PDB file of C-alpha atoms in Angstrom:
ATOM      1  CA  MET A  12     222.551 187.544 -36.023  1.00  0.00           C
ATOM      2  CA  ARG A  13     220.025 189.534 -34.034  1.00  0.00           C
ATOM      3  CA  LYS A  14     216.345 188.757 -34.112  1.00  0.00           C
ATOM      4  CA  THR A  15     213.590 191.337 -33.778  1.00  0.00           C
ATOM      5  CA  LEU A  16     210.338 190.708 -31.981  1.00  0.00           C
ATOM      6  CA  ALA A  17     207.610 192.960 -33.279  1.00  0.00           C
ATOM      7  CA  THR A  18     205.378 193.398 -30.290  1.00  0.00           C
ATOM      8  CA  LEU A  19     201.996 195.047 -30.552  1.00  0.00           C
ATOM      9  CA  LEU A  20     200.827 197.022 -27.584  1.00  0.00           C
ATOM     10  CA  SER A  21     197.550 198.785 -27.239  1.00  0.00           C
ATOM     11  CA  VAL A  22     198.082 202.396 -26.317  1.00  0.00           C
ATOM     12  CA  ALA A  23     195.324 201.980 -23.765  1.00  0.00           C
ATOM     13  CA  ALA A  24     197.994 200.681 -21.363  1.00  0.00           C
ATOM     14  CA  ILE A  25     199.885 203.937 -21.677  1.00  0.00           C
ATOM     15  CA  ALA A  26     196.925 206.223 -22.305  1.00  0.00           C
ATOM     16  CA  ALA A  27     197.649 208.527 -19.378  1.00  0.00           C
ATOM     17  CA  PRO A  28     200.989 209.846 -20.673  1.00  0.00           C
ATOM     18  CA  LEU A  29     199.869 209.708 -24.273  1.00  0.00           C
ATOM     19  CA  ALA A  30     196.265 210.823 -23.962  1.00  0.00           C
ATOM     20  CA  HIS A  31     196.367 212.385 -27.392  1.00  0.00           C
ATOM     21  CA  ALA A  32     197.191 209.015 -28.975  1.00  0.00           C
ATOM     22  CA  GLY A  33     193.659 207.652 -28.548  1.00  0.00           C
ATOM     23  CA  ASP A  34     193.079 203.977 -29.222  1.00  0.00           C
ATOM     24  CA  GLN A  35     195.891 203.491 -31.697  1.00  0.00           C
ATOM     25  CA  THR A  36     198.124 200.443 -31.784  1.00  0.00           C
ATOM     26  CA  ILE A  37     201.860 200.929 -31.808  1.00  0.00           C
ATOM     27  CA  THR A  38     204.596 198.506 -32.779  1.00  0.00           C
ATOM     28  CA  VAL A  39     207.733 198.191 -30.697  1.00  0.00           C
ATOM     29  CA  GLY A  40     210.635 196.094 -31.936  1.00  0.00           C
ATOM     30  CA  LEU A  41     212.698 194.323 -29.275  1.00  0.00           C
ATOM     31  CA  THR A  42     215.865 192.564 -30.424  1.00  0.00           C
ATOM     32  CA  TYR A  43     217.813 189.627 -29.040  1.00  0.00           C
ATOM     33  CA  ASP A  44     220.406 187.111 -30.156  1.00  0.00           C
ATOM     34  CA  PRO A  45     218.658 183.730 -30.530  1.00  0.00           C
ATOM     35  CA  ALA A  46     221.978 181.911 -30.044  1.00  0.00           C
ATOM     36  CA  LEU A  47     221.946 183.089 -26.423  1.00  0.00           C
ATOM     37  CA  LEU A  48     218.824 181.024 -25.789  1.00  0.00           C
ATOM     38  CA  GLN A  49     220.887 177.837 -25.954  1.00  0.00           C
ATOM     39  CA  THR A  50     222.071 178.269 -22.342  1.00  0.00           C
ATOM     40  CA  GLU A  51     220.411 179.400 -19.114  1.00  0.00           C
ATOM     41  CA  SER A  52     222.989 182.158 -18.596  1.00  0.00           C
ATOM     42  CA  GLY A  53     222.448 183.361 -22.154  1.00  0.00           C
ATOM     43  CA  ALA A  54     218.681 183.313 -21.668  1.00  0.00           C
ATOM     44  CA  GLU A  55     219.128 185.425 -18.523  1.00  0.00           C
ATOM     45  CA  LEU A  56     221.044 187.952 -20.629  1.00  0.00           C
ATOM     46  CA  VAL A  57     218.239 187.953 -23.209  1.00  0.00           C
ATOM     47  CA  LEU A  58     215.612 188.536 -20.507  1.00  0.00           C
ATOM     48  CA  GLU A  59     217.646 191.374 -18.956  1.00  0.00           C
ATOM     49  CA  SER A  60     218.086 192.934 -22.388  1.00  0.00           C
ATOM     50  CA  LEU A  61     214.360 192.658 -23.153  1.00  0.00           C
ATOM     51  CA  GLU A  62     213.564 194.310 -19.811  1.00  0.00           C
ATOM     52  CA  ARG A  63     215.990 197.197 -20.525  1.00  0.00           C
ATOM     53  CA  GLN A  64     214.582 197.697 -24.018  1.00  0.00           C
ATOM     54  CA  ALA A  65     211.015 197.657 -22.685  1.00  0.00           C
ATOM     55  CA  ILE A  66     211.856 200.248 -20.032  1.00  0.00           C
ATOM     56  CA  GLU A  67     213.412 202.464 -22.680  1.00  0.00           C
ATOM     57  CA  ALA A  68     210.385 202.063 -24.969  1.00  0.00           C
ATOM     58  CA  CYS A  69     207.987 202.881 -22.116  1.00  0.00           C
ATOM     59  CA  THR A  70     209.788 205.941 -20.802  1.00  0.00           C
ATOM     60  CA  TYR A  71     208.400 209.308 -21.786  1.00  0.00           C
ATOM     61  CA  ALA A  72     208.740 212.975 -20.888  1.00  0.00           C
ATOM     62  CA  SER A  73     205.989 214.072 -18.544  1.00  0.00           C
ATOM     63  CA  PRO A  74     203.919 216.716 -20.333  1.00  0.00           C
ATOM     64  CA  ILE A  75     203.416 218.679 -17.129  1.00  0.00           C
ATOM     65  CA  ILE A  76     206.903 218.946 -15.631  1.00  0.00           C
ATOM     66  CA  GLY A  77     209.046 217.558 -18.440  1.00  0.00           C
ATOM     67  CA  THR A  78     210.801 214.914 -16.338  1.00  0.00           C
ATOM     68  CA  LEU A  79     211.172 211.373 -17.543  1.00  0.00           C
ATOM     69  CA  LYS A  80     208.498 208.933 -16.394  1.00  0.00           C
ATOM     70  CA  HIS A  81     208.429 205.164 -16.715  1.00  0.00           C
ATOM     71  CA  ASP A  82     205.177 203.307 -17.335  1.00  0.00           C
ATOM     72  CA  ARG A  83     205.663 199.974 -15.533  1.00  0.00           C
ATOM     73  CA  THR A  84     202.488 198.435 -16.970  1.00  0.00           C
ATOM     74  CA  CYS A  85     203.709 199.166 -20.475  1.00  0.00           C
ATOM     75  CA  SER A  86     207.162 197.641 -19.927  1.00  0.00           C
ATOM     76  CA  THR A  87     205.764 194.598 -18.104  1.00  0.00           C
ATOM     77  CA  ASP A  88     203.325 193.987 -20.961  1.00  0.00           C
ATOM     78  CA  LEU A  89     206.093 194.296 -23.553  1.00  0.00           C
ATOM     79  CA  VAL A  90     208.334 191.799 -21.750  1.00  0.00           C
ATOM     80  CA  GLU A  91     205.452 189.355 -21.306  1.00  0.00           C
ATOM     81  CA  GLN A  92     204.553 189.595 -25.003  1.00  0.00           C
ATOM     82  CA  ALA A  93     208.198 189.122 -26.022  1.00  0.00           C
ATOM     83  CA  VAL A  94     208.540 186.051 -23.789  1.00  0.00           C
ATOM     84  CA  ASP A  95     205.279 184.657 -25.184  1.00  0.00           C
ATOM     85  CA  GLU A  96     206.696 185.065 -28.696  1.00  0.00           C
ATOM     86  CA  ILE A  97     209.991 183.383 -27.738  1.00  0.00           C
ATOM     87  CA  ARG A  98     208.028 180.482 -26.224  1.00  0.00           C
ATOM     88  CA  ARG A  99     205.814 180.227 -29.329  1.00  0.00           C
ATOM     89  CA  VAL A 100     208.798 180.150 -31.693  1.00  0.00           C
ATOM     90  CA  SER A 101     210.546 177.641 -29.451  1.00  0.00           C
ATOM     91  CA  LEU A 102     207.498 175.390 -29.524  1.00  0.00           C
ATOM     92  CA  GLN A 103     207.251 175.635 -33.329  1.00  0.00           C
ATOM     93  CA  GLU A 104     210.949 174.872 -33.771  1.00  0.00           C
ATOM     94  CA  GLY A 105     210.872 172.007 -31.293  1.00  0.00           C
ATOM     95  CA  THR A 106     213.498 173.583 -29.074  1.00  0.00           C
ATOM     96  CA  VAL A 107     213.381 174.025 -25.332  1.00  0.00           C
ATOM     97  CA  ALA A 108     212.711 177.528 -24.059  1.00  0.00           C
ATOM     98  CA  ALA A 109     215.002 178.352 -21.158  1.00  0.00           C
ATOM     99  CA  SER A 110     213.553 177.852 -17.704  1.00  0.00           C
ATOM    100  CA  VAL A 111     214.482 181.459 -16.909  1.00  0.00           C
ATOM    101  CA  PHE A 112     211.401 182.460 -18.924  1.00  0.00           C
ATOM    102  CA  ALA A 113     209.210 180.411 -16.599  1.00  0.00           C
ATOM    103  CA  SER A 114     209.671 183.172 -14.025  1.00  0.00           C
ATOM    104  CA  VAL A 115     207.861 185.599 -16.318  1.00  0.00           C
ATOM    105  CA  GLU A 116     204.129 185.401 -15.734  1.00  0.00           C
ATOM    106  CA  THR A 117     202.193 185.831 -18.939  1.00  0.00           C
ATOM    107  CA  GLY A 118     198.538 185.819 -19.790  1.00  0.00           C
ATOM    108  CA  SER A 119     198.882 183.336 -22.624  1.00  0.00           C
ATOM    109  CA  ALA A 120     198.143 179.665 -22.493  1.00  0.00           C
ATOM    110  CA  THR A 121     201.470 178.831 -24.131  1.00  0.00           C
ATOM    111  CA  PRO A 122     203.217 176.356 -21.826  1.00  0.00           C
ATOM    112  CA  ALA A 123     206.771 176.998 -20.702  1.00  0.00           C
ATOM    113  CA  GLN A 124     208.981 174.220 -21.965  1.00  0.00           C
TER     114      GLN A 124
END
């Protein structure tokens, strides 16, 4: 079964490419298989998948030249928020979050387990 993380991201982080969006909030769903979190190698796969999904979600066509651009701040924020959510759920369920997530710096005070 796949799990979806609904991650809120303020458009302010990607305001340059989406200037017309204003100060709206968008929701991006990132999915992962929670069973993979049982092992370090599985957790690495989850992290890689989250990073790929975030890059895809934060890639846009440049309005000036039409080429694809990637907003690194946007994708970094999405991954950090997803990892924060995984840590939060892990803490609530009393399970141990994989140490691979400790390498992801986040702004939250949620401790890595």
